[in-house]
Amino acid sequence: MFKIIRVNMSDLSVKSEGISEAYSGLGGRGLTSAIVANEVDPLCSPIGPNNKLVIAPGLLGGTNCANSGRVSAGAKSPLTGAIKEANSGGQAGGYLSRLGIAAIVIEGHAEQEKLYKLYVGKDKYELSEANDLRGMGNYATVDKLKSAFGEKAGFVTIGQAGEMKLAAASIAFTDRELRPTRHAGRGGLGAVMGSKNLKAIVIDPTDGEVAPVVDKEAFKAAAKRFAKALQEHPVTSQGLTNYGTDILINIINEAGALPTRNFSSGRFEKAENVSGETLNKITVERKGNPSHGCMSGCIIRCSGDYMDKNGEYFSKWPEYETVWAWGPNCGIDDLDAIARMDRACDDFGLDTIETGNAVAVAMEGGVKPFGDAAGAEELLAEIGRGTPMGRILGSGAAVVGKTFGVRRVPVVKNQAMPAYDPRAVKGVGVTYATSPMGADHTAGYAVTANIMNVGGSVDPLKADGQVELSKGLQVATALIDTAGLCLFVAFPVLDIPDALTAVVDMLNAKYGLSLTTDDVMALGQKVLQIERDFNARAGFTAADDRLPEFFRQEKLPPHDVIFDIPDAELDTVFNF
Ligand code: SF4
């Protein structure tokens, strides 16, 4: 029987309860968003006692379905003021499901100046003081927890940024090797955890069991078909497996959509130096593993081991968006420097997209020159130390833009844009503008049809068809995030009809249901409606579903295009 664990930081109580009617049939993003929308005052302070942090595995978590162990974190966002869900790989999602936990809800506010850690095991939940972890980065925190709880647990932690309640703070989840390299990065959820004075959650899977399945044979057959689709599709069996997400550097650069030097160009002249092909080459030369899964059950394995010049493990492969944020967007072409900044972000507990954008905006404001890798590393180190400059940078790109008088600030709902210029990948521009999450490529990844000819083909430079494309993808993504599937399964799901049918069949077999494809798509729509409703009550209107005006005024080289999708069309995205 699945349950919800409620942790009240005001009276330091931990209680377990069954799943109420309002939350039944939901998991992952669907469940985090439903709890936040139902139980959090939309007008509350995101770092006050009335916000709640919800951590939930997906509907398919804890099963033998490939790539199904993602974990969602949700709350009112300190960065956007809107509802937020950010999900992560690592072991936590699978472990929670195997312990029969549908969600952990962290409520209230510890008044004392004390830090706490939460232990979650098989029918055992315990809060205890953790002042010895104060001021530590995620790596040192995990090392200390490992020596206390052993190597079998999964750890969920915040670094210095979360303790400082900075709006770019992330929540770290350990991977299979117990490294804090997987993050619920976006929207400052680490600051919410920090505001609760909760430094760490220890998830001990001992005595946990494979999640119950009503029809085991039907589930097994559907899981096999799903895995086959993942192994057949070229993106999930070759591209991502061999070159990681960084394979996109050359592709997006070629498309003229790689935001360069703070969104002033769509081409970076030194892109090859930071490409997935180069990342793979130096990894092989340094005898690292170029194909690594961040969680059990991943058969795509888009990650890899980044080795230093001496051939020692240094960090996980930086994601494409991370390489871009610290690379082309700051005018930097040094992969070793980018890997150092990625590791520092993992350690301080920072969203690489928000922080890289913040530094790029600071560069435009004259704080450091574009291309100054050492300067960017110095600025990042200031965030870890909590200097006044560091705190400004750790508050995100919008705050930095205001501080240094920069007009070109690429944010929507205060959240910085990822690695696709919306003028040259217009479907992504629609997603940035309208997603309840703020600028978020994962919310409706229109790069598929705009650039990769996956799930059809829509000209990335034209307005035609982009609203329909983004709409369909936002609905499908809400479903994938609710199921707890890694978003990269979307490539086969879009191209191989049986992959989506297999997902529906697995949901039916696991829960004893008879849903149709339309039913599960309606679930995706419902999740979006819940999120939009919360945002409306928080004061968001259609005027917030817009890109910054410079995207309509400044032509992006090399295609010399602007973002030209009419506002009236943007306002139709959620007409279901
Ligand atoms: S494909 Fe990549 S992000 Fe997805 S679960 Fe595997 S390693 Fe993690």
Coordinates of C-alpha atoms and ligand atoms in Angstrom, one line a residue:
M1 CA 0.0 0.0 0.0
F2 CA 1.5 3.3 -1.0
K3 CA 1.6 6.2 1.5
I4 CA 2.5 9.8 1.9
I5 CA 5.1 10.8 4.5
R6 CA 4.5 14.2 6.1
V7 CA 7.4 15.9 7.7
N8 CA 6.5 18.9 9.8
M9 CA 9.6 21.0 10.5
S10 CA 7.7 23.3 12.9
D11 CA 7.0 20.6 15.5
L12 CA 9.6 18.1 14.1
S13 CA 7.0 15.4 13.7
V14 CA 6.9 12.7 10.9
K15 CA 3.7 11.0 10.1
S16 CA 2.6 8.5 7.5
E17 CA -0.8 8.5 5.9
G18 CA -2.7 6.8 3.1
I19 CA -3.4 8.4 -0.3
S20 CA -6.6 10.4 -0.4
E21 CA -9.0 10.4 -3.2
A22 CA -7.7 13.8 -4.4
Y23 CA -4.2 12.3 -5.1
S24 CA -5.1 8.8 -6.2
G25 CA -3.9 7.9 -9.7
L26 CA -1.1 10.5 -9.6
G27 CA 2.6 10.2 -9.3
G28 CA 5.7 12.2 -10.1
R29 CA 4.9 15.7 -11.4
G30 CA 1.2 15.0 -11.3
L31 CA 1.4 14.3 -7.6
T32 CA 3.8 17.1 -6.7
S33 CA 1.7 19.7 -8.6
A34 CA -1.6 18.4 -7.2
I35 CA -0.3 18.6 -3.6
V36 CA 1.3 22.1 -4.1
A37 CA -1.9 23.4 -5.8
N38 CA -4.2 22.0 -3.1
E39 CA -2.2 22.7 0.0
V40 CA 0.0 25.7 -0.7
D41 CA -1.3 29.3 -0.5
P42 CA -0.3 30.6 -4.0
L43 CA 0.4 34.0 -2.4
C44 CA 2.8 32.7 0.3
S45 CA 6.5 33.4 0.5
P46 CA 8.3 30.5 -1.3
I47 CA 10.9 30.4 1.5
G48 CA 8.3 30.8 4.3
P49 CA 6.5 28.3 6.5
N50 CA 3.5 28.0 4.3
N51 CA 5.3 26.6 1.3
K52 CA 5.7 22.8 1.0
L53 CA 8.4 20.8 -0.7
V54 CA 7.1 17.6 -2.2
I55 CA 9.3 14.8 -3.5
A56 CA 7.6 12.0 -5.4
P57 CA 8.6 9.1 -7.6
G58 CA 6.5 8.4 -10.8
L59 CA 3.7 6.0 -11.4
L60 CA 6.0 3.5 -13.0
G61 CA 8.7 3.9 -10.4
G62 CA 10.1 0.8 -8.7
T63 CA 9.2 -1.5 -11.5
N64 CA 11.3 -3.3 -14.2
C65 CA 10.2 -0.8 -16.8
A66 CA 13.3 0.8 -18.4
N67 CA 14.2 4.4 -17.5
S68 CA 11.3 4.7 -15.0
G69 CA 13.1 5.8 -11.8
R70 CA 12.9 9.6 -12.1
V71 CA 12.0 11.5 -9.1
S72 CA 10.0 14.8 -9.1
A73 CA 10.5 17.7 -6.6
G74 CA 7.8 20.4 -6.4
A75 CA 6.9 23.6 -4.5
K76 CA 6.1 27.2 -5.1
S77 CA 9.3 28.4 -6.8
P78 CA 11.5 31.1 -5.1
L79 CA 12.8 32.0 -8.6
T80 CA 9.5 32.4 -10.5
G81 CA 6.8 32.7 -7.8
A82 CA 4.9 30.1 -9.9
I83 CA 4.3 26.4 -9.3
K84 CA 7.5 24.4 -10.0
E85 CA 8.3 20.8 -10.7
A86 CA 11.9 19.8 -11.4
N87 CA 12.8 16.1 -11.9
S88 CA 16.0 14.2 -11.5
G89 CA 17.7 10.9 -12.2
G90 CA 19.7 9.1 -9.5
Q91 CA 18.6 6.3 -7.2
A92 CA 16.0 8.1 -5.0
G93 CA 13.0 7.6 -7.2
G94 CA 13.4 3.8 -7.5
Y95 CA 14.2 3.5 -3.8
L96 CA 11.1 5.5 -2.7
S97 CA 8.8 3.4 -4.8
R98 CA 10.3 0.2 -3.4
L99 CA 9.7 1.5 0.1
G100 CA 6.0 2.0 -0.8
I101 CA 6.3 5.8 -0.6
A102 CA 4.3 7.9 -3.1
A103 CA 5.5 11.2 -1.7
I104 CA 7.4 13.0 1.0
V105 CA 5.8 16.3 1.9
I106 CA 8.0 18.7 3.9
E107 CA 6.0 21.3 5.7
G108 CA 6.4 24.2 8.1
H109 CA 9.5 25.9 9.2
A110 CA 12.1 25.0 11.8
E111 CA 12.4 28.1 14.0
Q112 CA 15.7 27.3 15.7
E113 CA 18.9 27.9 14.0
K114 CA 19.4 24.2 13.6
L115 CA 19.9 22.0 10.6
Y116 CA 18.2 18.6 10.3
K117 CA 18.4 15.4 8.3
L118 CA 15.5 13.0 7.6
Y119 CA 16.0 9.2 7.6
V120 CA 13.5 7.2 5.5
G121 CA 13.6 3.4 5.6
K122 CA 11.2 0.5 5.5
D123 CA 8.4 1.8 7.8
K124 CA 10.9 3.9 9.7
Y125 CA 11.1 7.7 9.5
E126 CA 13.2 9.9 11.7
L127 CA 14.3 13.5 11.9
S128 CA 17.6 14.2 13.6
E129 CA 20.0 17.2 14.0
A130 CA 22.6 17.7 11.3
N131 CA 24.5 20.8 12.4
D132 CA 27.7 19.0 11.7
L133 CA 26.8 19.3 8.0
R134 CA 26.4 23.1 8.0
G135 CA 28.2 25.0 5.3
M136 CA 29.3 21.8 3.5
G137 CA 29.0 21.2 -0.2
N138 CA 27.1 18.3 -1.5
Y139 CA 30.2 16.1 -2.0
A140 CA 31.4 16.5 1.6
T141 CA 27.8 16.1 2.9
V142 CA 27.4 12.9 1.0
D143 CA 30.8 11.6 2.2
K144 CA 29.8 12.2 5.8
L145 CA 26.3 10.6 5.4
K146 CA 27.9 7.6 3.7
S147 CA 30.2 7.0 6.7
A148 CA 27.1 7.2 9.0
F149 CA 24.5 5.3 6.9
G150 CA 26.6 3.1 4.6
E151 CA 26.9 2.7 0.9
K152 CA 23.4 1.2 0.2
A153 CA 21.3 4.3 0.8
G154 CA 20.5 7.1 -1.6
F155 CA 21.1 10.7 -0.5
V156 CA 19.1 13.9 -1.3
T157 CA 21.0 17.0 -0.2
I158 CA 21.5 20.7 -0.6
G159 CA 24.8 22.5 -0.7
Q160 CA 25.8 26.0 0.4
A161 CA 23.4 27.7 -2.2
G162 CA 20.4 25.9 -0.6
E163 CA 21.4 26.9 2.9
M164 CA 21.7 30.5 1.7
K165 CA 18.2 30.2 0.2
L166 CA 19.5 31.4 -3.2
A167 CA 16.9 31.4 -6.0
A168 CA 19.3 29.3 -8.3
A169 CA 19.7 26.6 -5.6
S170 CA 19.2 23.0 -6.7
I171 CA 18.5 19.7 -4.8
A172 CA 21.1 17.0 -5.4
F173 CA 20.3 13.3 -5.7
T174 CA 23.1 10.7 -5.7
D175 CA 23.7 8.5 -8.6
R176 CA 24.4 4.7 -8.6
E177 CA 28.0 5.4 -7.4
L178 CA 26.7 7.7 -4.6
R179 CA 27.9 10.9 -6.2
P180 CA 25.7 14.0 -5.9
T181 CA 25.7 14.6 -9.6
R182 CA 21.9 14.5 -10.4
H183 CA 19.9 17.5 -9.6
A184 CA 16.4 18.9 -9.6
G185 CA 17.9 22.0 -10.9
R186 CA 15.4 24.5 -11.9
G187 CA 13.4 27.1 -10.0
G188 CA 15.3 27.3 -6.7
L189 CA 13.9 24.2 -5.0
G190 CA 17.1 23.9 -3.0
A191 CA 16.2 27.2 -1.4
V192 CA 12.8 25.8 -0.3
M193 CA 14.6 22.8 1.3
G194 CA 17.1 25.2 2.9
S195 CA 14.3 27.3 4.2
K196 CA 13.0 24.3 6.0
N197 CA 16.4 23.8 7.6
L198 CA 16.5 20.4 6.1
K199 CA 20.0 19.6 4.8
A200 CA 19.6 16.0 3.8
I201 CA 17.2 13.1 3.3
V202 CA 18.7 9.6 3.6
I203 CA 16.7 6.9 1.7
D204 CA 17.5 3.5 2.9
P205 CA 16.1 0.8 0.5
T206 CA 16.9 -2.1 2.8
D207 CA 13.9 -4.6 2.8
G208 CA 12.2 -2.6 0.0
E209 CA 10.4 -4.6 -2.7
V210 CA 9.7 -4.3 -6.4
A211 CA 6.6 -2.2 -6.7
P212 CA 3.4 -4.3 -6.8
V213 CA 1.9 -5.0 -10.2
V214 CA -1.6 -6.2 -10.7
D215 CA -1.0 -8.2 -13.9
K216 CA 2.6 -9.3 -13.9
E217 CA 2.6 -11.1 -17.3
A218 CA 1.0 -8.2 -19.1
F219 CA 3.4 -5.7 -17.5
K220 CA 6.4 -7.8 -18.5
A221 CA 5.3 -8.1 -22.1
A222 CA 4.7 -4.3 -22.4
A223 CA 8.0 -3.5 -20.6
K224 CA 9.8 -5.7 -23.2
R225 CA 8.1 -3.8 -26.1
F226 CA 9.0 -0.5 -24.6
A227 CA 12.6 -1.5 -24.1
K228 CA 12.8 -2.7 -27.7
A229 CA 11.6 0.7 -28.9
L230 CA 14.3 2.4 -26.9
Q231 CA 16.9 0.1 -28.3
E232 CA 15.7 0.5 -31.9
H233 CA 15.5 4.3 -32.0
P234 CA 18.8 5.9 -33.3
V235 CA 18.7 8.8 -30.8
T236 CA 18.3 6.6 -27.7
S237 CA 20.5 3.7 -28.9
Q238 CA 23.3 5.5 -30.6
G239 CA 23.4 9.3 -30.4
L240 CA 22.8 9.8 -26.7
T241 CA 24.5 6.6 -25.8
N242 CA 27.8 7.5 -27.5
Y243 CA 28.0 11.3 -27.3
G244 CA 25.6 12.2 -24.4
T245 CA 23.3 15.2 -24.7
D246 CA 26.3 17.3 -25.7
I247 CA 25.8 15.8 -29.2
L248 CA 23.5 18.8 -29.6
I249 CA 26.3 21.4 -29.7
N250 CA 27.2 20.8 -33.3
I251 CA 23.5 20.2 -34.3
I252 CA 22.1 23.4 -32.7
N253 CA 25.1 25.4 -33.9
E254 CA 24.6 24.2 -37.4
A255 CA 21.0 25.2 -37.1
G256 CA 22.0 28.7 -36.1
A257 CA 20.2 28.5 -32.8
L258 CA 23.1 28.1 -30.3
P259 CA 22.8 31.2 -28.1
T260 CA 26.2 32.7 -28.0
R261 CA 27.6 35.5 -25.7
N262 CA 24.3 36.1 -24.0
F263 CA 21.9 35.4 -26.8
S264 CA 23.6 37.9 -29.3
S265 CA 24.3 35.3 -32.0
G266 CA 23.1 31.8 -33.0
R267 CA 26.5 30.5 -33.9
F268 CA 29.7 30.0 -31.8
E269 CA 32.9 30.0 -33.9
K270 CA 34.6 27.6 -31.5
A271 CA 31.6 25.1 -31.0
E272 CA 33.6 22.1 -32.2
N273 CA 35.9 22.5 -29.1
V274 CA 33.0 21.8 -26.7
S275 CA 31.0 19.4 -28.9
G276 CA 29.8 15.9 -27.9
E277 CA 32.2 14.5 -30.4
T278 CA 35.2 16.2 -28.7
L279 CA 33.8 15.2 -25.2
N280 CA 33.7 11.6 -26.4
K281 CA 37.2 11.8 -27.9
I282 CA 38.9 13.2 -24.8
T283 CA 37.0 10.8 -22.6
V284 CA 38.2 7.8 -24.6
E285 CA 41.8 9.3 -24.7
R286 CA 41.7 9.7 -20.9
K287 CA 40.4 6.1 -20.5
G288 CA 37.0 7.2 -19.1
N289 CA 33.6 5.6 -19.6
P290 CA 31.7 7.4 -22.3
S291 CA 28.4 5.6 -21.6
H292 CA 27.0 5.7 -18.1
G293 CA 23.4 5.4 -16.7
C294 CA 22.6 7.8 -13.9
M295 CA 20.0 5.4 -12.4
S296 CA 19.3 1.7 -12.2
G297 CA 17.3 0.5 -15.2
C298 CA 18.5 3.1 -17.6
I299 CA 19.3 1.5 -21.0
I300 CA 20.0 4.8 -22.9
R301 CA 23.0 5.8 -20.7
C302 CA 23.4 9.3 -22.0
S303 CA 25.9 10.2 -19.2
G304 CA 29.6 9.5 -19.0
D305 CA 32.7 9.9 -16.8
Y306 CA 34.6 13.1 -17.2
M307 CA 38.3 12.4 -16.5
D308 CA 40.9 14.9 -15.6
K309 CA 44.2 15.2 -17.6
N310 CA 45.8 12.5 -15.4
G311 CA 43.0 10.1 -16.3
E312 CA 41.4 10.3 -12.9
Y313 CA 37.6 10.5 -12.5
F314 CA 36.6 14.2 -12.0
S315 CA 32.9 14.6 -12.6
K316 CA 30.0 13.2 -14.6
W317 CA 29.8 14.4 -18.2
P318 CA 28.3 17.9 -18.3
E319 CA 24.9 18.0 -20.0
Y320 CA 24.5 19.9 -23.3
E321 CA 22.7 22.7 -21.5
T322 CA 25.5 22.9 -18.9
V323 CA 28.3 22.9 -21.6
W324 CA 26.3 25.6 -23.4
A325 CA 25.6 27.8 -20.3
W326 CA 29.3 27.9 -19.3
G327 CA 30.6 27.5 -22.8
P328 CA 29.2 29.4 -25.8
N329 CA 26.9 31.5 -23.8
C330 CA 29.9 32.9 -21.9
G331 CA 32.1 32.8 -25.0
I332 CA 34.2 30.0 -23.4
D333 CA 35.5 26.9 -25.4
D334 CA 37.5 25.1 -22.7
L335 CA 35.9 21.7 -21.8
D336 CA 38.1 21.2 -18.7
A337 CA 37.0 24.6 -17.3
I338 CA 33.4 23.8 -18.1
A339 CA 33.7 20.4 -16.3
R340 CA 35.2 22.2 -13.3
M341 CA 32.3 24.7 -13.2
D342 CA 29.8 21.8 -13.6
R343 CA 31.3 20.0 -10.6
A344 CA 31.4 23.2 -8.6
C345 CA 27.6 23.7 -9.4
D346 CA 27.0 20.1 -8.3
D347 CA 28.9 20.8 -5.1
F348 CA 27.4 24.2 -4.2
G349 CA 24.0 22.9 -5.3
L350 CA 23.3 25.3 -8.2
D351 CA 21.2 25.1 -11.4
T352 CA 23.8 25.3 -14.2
I353 CA 21.4 26.9 -16.6
E354 CA 20.4 29.7 -14.3
T355 CA 23.9 30.3 -13.0
G356 CA 25.6 30.2 -16.4
N357 CA 23.0 32.6 -17.7
A358 CA 23.6 34.9 -14.6
V359 CA 27.3 35.0 -15.4
A360 CA 26.7 35.6 -19.1
V361 CA 24.4 38.6 -18.2
A362 CA 27.1 39.8 -15.8
M363 CA 29.7 39.6 -18.6
E364 CA 27.4 41.7 -20.8
G365 CA 27.2 44.1 -17.9
G366 CA 31.0 44.4 -17.9
V367 CA 31.8 42.4 -14.8
K368 CA 34.1 40.1 -16.8
P369 CA 34.9 39.8 -20.5
F370 CA 33.2 37.2 -22.6
G371 CA 35.5 34.2 -23.0
D372 CA 37.2 34.7 -19.6
A373 CA 37.0 31.1 -18.2
A374 CA 39.1 32.0 -15.1
G375 CA 36.9 35.0 -14.5
A376 CA 33.7 32.8 -14.7
E377 CA 35.2 30.3 -12.3
E378 CA 36.1 33.2 -9.9
L379 CA 32.5 34.4 -10.0
L380 CA 31.1 30.9 -9.4
A381 CA 33.4 30.5 -6.4
E382 CA 32.0 33.7 -5.0
I383 CA 28.5 32.1 -4.9
G384 CA 30.0 29.2 -2.9
R385 CA 31.6 31.6 -0.4
G386 CA 28.4 33.7 -0.2
T387 CA 30.0 37.0 -0.9
P388 CA 27.6 39.9 -1.9
M389 CA 28.5 39.4 -5.6
G390 CA 28.0 35.7 -5.2
R391 CA 24.6 36.1 -3.7
I392 CA 23.5 38.4 -6.6
L393 CA 24.7 35.8 -9.1
G394 CA 23.0 33.0 -7.2
S395 CA 19.8 34.9 -7.3
G396 CA 19.5 34.3 -11.1
A397 CA 19.9 36.1 -14.4
A398 CA 17.0 38.5 -13.9
V399 CA 18.5 39.9 -10.6
V400 CA 21.9 40.2 -12.3
G401 CA 20.4 42.0 -15.2
K402 CA 18.7 44.6 -12.9
T403 CA 21.9 44.9 -10.8
F404 CA 24.1 45.7 -13.8
G405 CA 21.7 47.5 -16.0
V406 CA 21.5 44.9 -18.8
R407 CA 18.6 45.0 -21.2
R408 CA 19.2 41.7 -22.9
V409 CA 18.1 39.3 -20.1
P410 CA 16.7 36.0 -21.5
V411 CA 14.1 35.0 -18.9
V412 CA 10.5 34.1 -18.8
K413 CA 8.6 34.3 -15.5
N414 CA 12.1 35.2 -14.1
Q415 CA 13.6 31.8 -15.1
A416 CA 16.6 31.8 -17.5
M417 CA 16.4 30.2 -20.9
P418 CA 18.2 27.1 -21.8
A419 CA 20.4 26.4 -24.8
Y420 CA 18.0 27.0 -27.7
D421 CA 17.5 30.5 -29.1
P422 CA 13.7 30.9 -29.5
R423 CA 14.1 33.0 -32.6
A424 CA 15.7 30.1 -34.5
V425 CA 13.8 27.2 -32.8
K426 CA 10.4 28.8 -32.6
G427 CA 8.6 25.8 -31.2
V428 CA 10.8 25.9 -28.1
G429 CA 10.0 29.7 -28.0
V430 CA 6.3 28.8 -27.6
T431 CA 7.2 26.4 -24.8
Y432 CA 9.4 29.0 -23.0
A433 CA 6.7 31.6 -23.2
T434 CA 3.8 29.5 -22.1
S435 CA 5.0 26.7 -19.8
P436 CA 3.7 27.1 -16.3
M437 CA 7.3 26.5 -15.2
G438 CA 8.9 29.5 -16.9
A439 CA 11.5 29.2 -19.6
D440 CA 12.1 25.4 -19.7
H441 CA 13.1 23.4 -22.7
T442 CA 12.1 20.1 -21.1
A443 CA 8.5 21.2 -20.7
G444 CA 7.8 20.8 -24.4
Y445 CA 10.9 19.9 -26.4
A446 CA 10.1 21.1 -29.8
V447 CA 13.7 20.6 -30.9
T448 CA 12.3 17.2 -31.9
A449 CA 10.3 18.3 -35.0
N450 CA 12.0 21.7 -35.4
I451 CA 15.5 20.3 -35.8
M452 CA 15.7 16.5 -35.5
N453 CA 12.8 15.4 -37.7
V454 CA 11.5 13.3 -34.8
G455 CA 7.8 13.1 -34.5
G456 CA 7.4 15.0 -37.9
S457 CA 9.0 18.1 -39.2
V458 CA 8.1 21.8 -38.6
D459 CA 10.3 24.6 -40.0
P460 CA 12.2 26.0 -37.0
L461 CA 12.4 29.5 -38.5
K462 CA 8.7 29.9 -39.4
A463 CA 5.8 30.6 -37.1
D464 CA 3.5 28.0 -38.8
G465 CA 2.6 25.0 -36.8
Q466 CA 4.7 25.9 -33.7
V467 CA 1.8 26.4 -31.3
E468 CA 0.3 23.0 -32.1
L469 CA 3.7 21.4 -31.8
S470 CA 4.4 22.9 -28.4
K471 CA 0.9 22.1 -27.1
G472 CA 1.1 18.4 -28.0
L473 CA 4.6 18.2 -26.5
Q474 CA 3.7 20.0 -23.3
V475 CA 0.8 17.5 -22.7
A476 CA 3.0 14.5 -23.5
T477 CA 5.8 15.8 -21.2
A478 CA 3.4 16.2 -18.3
L479 CA 2.4 12.6 -18.8
I480 CA 6.0 11.4 -19.0
D481 CA 7.0 13.4 -15.9
T482 CA 4.0 11.9 -14.1
A483 CA 4.9 8.4 -15.0
G484 CA 8.5 8.9 -13.8
L485 CA 10.1 8.2 -17.2
C486 CA 13.3 9.9 -18.3
L487 CA 12.3 12.5 -20.9
F488 CA 14.6 11.0 -23.5
V489 CA 12.1 8.2 -24.0
A490 CA 10.1 10.8 -25.9
F491 CA 12.2 10.2 -29.0
P492 CA 10.9 6.6 -29.6
V493 CA 7.5 7.5 -28.2
L494 CA 7.1 10.2 -30.9
D495 CA 8.4 8.0 -33.7
I496 CA 7.4 4.4 -32.9
P497 CA 3.6 4.1 -32.3
D498 CA 4.0 1.0 -30.1
A499 CA 6.2 2.8 -27.6
L500 CA 3.3 4.9 -26.4
T501 CA 0.9 2.0 -26.4
A502 CA 3.4 0.1 -24.3
V503 CA 3.5 2.9 -21.7
V504 CA -0.3 2.8 -21.5
D505 CA -0.3 -1.0 -21.3
M506 CA 2.2 -0.8 -18.4
L507 CA 0.1 1.7 -16.5
N508 CA -3.0 -0.6 -17.0
A509 CA -1.1 -3.7 -16.0
K510 CA 0.4 -2.1 -12.9
Y511 CA -2.7 -0.6 -11.5
G512 CA -5.4 -2.9 -13.0
L513 CA -6.9 -0.2 -15.2
S514 CA -8.2 -0.1 -18.7
L515 CA -7.1 3.4 -19.8
T516 CA -6.9 4.3 -23.5
T517 CA -4.2 6.5 -25.1
D518 CA -6.7 9.4 -25.0
D519 CA -7.2 8.8 -21.2
V520 CA -3.5 9.1 -20.5
M521 CA -3.2 12.2 -22.7
A522 CA -6.1 13.7 -20.7
L523 CA -4.1 13.1 -17.6
G524 CA -1.3 15.2 -19.1
Q525 CA -3.8 18.0 -19.8
K526 CA -5.1 17.7 -16.2
V527 CA -1.7 18.2 -14.8
L528 CA -1.1 21.3 -16.9
Q529 CA -4.5 22.7 -15.9
I530 CA -3.7 22.2 -12.2
E531 CA -0.5 24.1 -12.6
R532 CA -2.1 26.9 -14.6
D533 CA -4.8 27.3 -12.0
F534 CA -2.2 27.6 -9.2
N535 CA -0.3 30.3 -11.3
A536 CA -3.5 32.2 -11.9
R537 CA -4.2 32.3 -8.2
A538 CA -0.6 33.5 -7.7
G539 CA -1.4 36.4 -9.9
F540 CA 0.0 35.3 -13.3
T541 CA -1.9 36.3 -16.4
A542 CA -1.4 36.0 -20.2
A543 CA 1.0 38.9 -20.0
D544 CA 3.4 36.6 -18.2
D545 CA 3.3 34.1 -21.1
R546 CA 5.6 36.2 -23.2
L547 CA 9.2 36.3 -24.2
P548 CA 11.3 39.4 -23.4
E549 CA 10.8 42.1 -26.0
F550 CA 14.3 42.0 -27.4
F551 CA 13.5 38.7 -29.0
R552 CA 11.0 40.5 -31.2
Q553 CA 13.3 43.4 -31.9
E554 CA 16.8 42.1 -32.4
K555 CA 17.5 39.9 -35.4
L556 CA 19.5 36.8 -34.5
P557 CA 22.5 36.0 -36.8
P558 CA 23.1 34.0 -39.0
H559 CA 19.5 33.7 -40.1
D560 CA 18.5 37.2 -39.1
V561 CA 15.3 36.1 -37.6
I562 CA 13.1 37.5 -34.8
F563 CA 10.5 35.7 -32.7
D564 CA 7.3 36.5 -34.5
I565 CA 4.6 34.2 -33.1
P566 CA 1.6 36.5 -32.4
D567 CA 0.5 36.9 -28.7
A568 CA -3.0 35.8 -29.6
E569 CA -1.7 32.5 -30.9
L570 CA 0.4 32.0 -27.7
D571 CA -2.8 32.4 -25.7
T572 CA -4.4 29.4 -27.4
V573 CA -1.8 26.8 -26.3
F574 CA -3.9 25.6 -23.4
N575 CA -7.3 25.5 -25.2
F576 CA -7.8 21.8 -24.8
Ligands
SF4_1 S1 19.1 8.6 -20.4 FE1 20.5 9.9 -19.3 S2 19.3 11.2 -18.0 FE2 18.0 9.5 -18.7 S3 18.1 8.1 -17.0 FE3 19.7 7.5 -18.5 S4 21.6 8.5 -17.9 FE4 19.9 9.4 -16.7

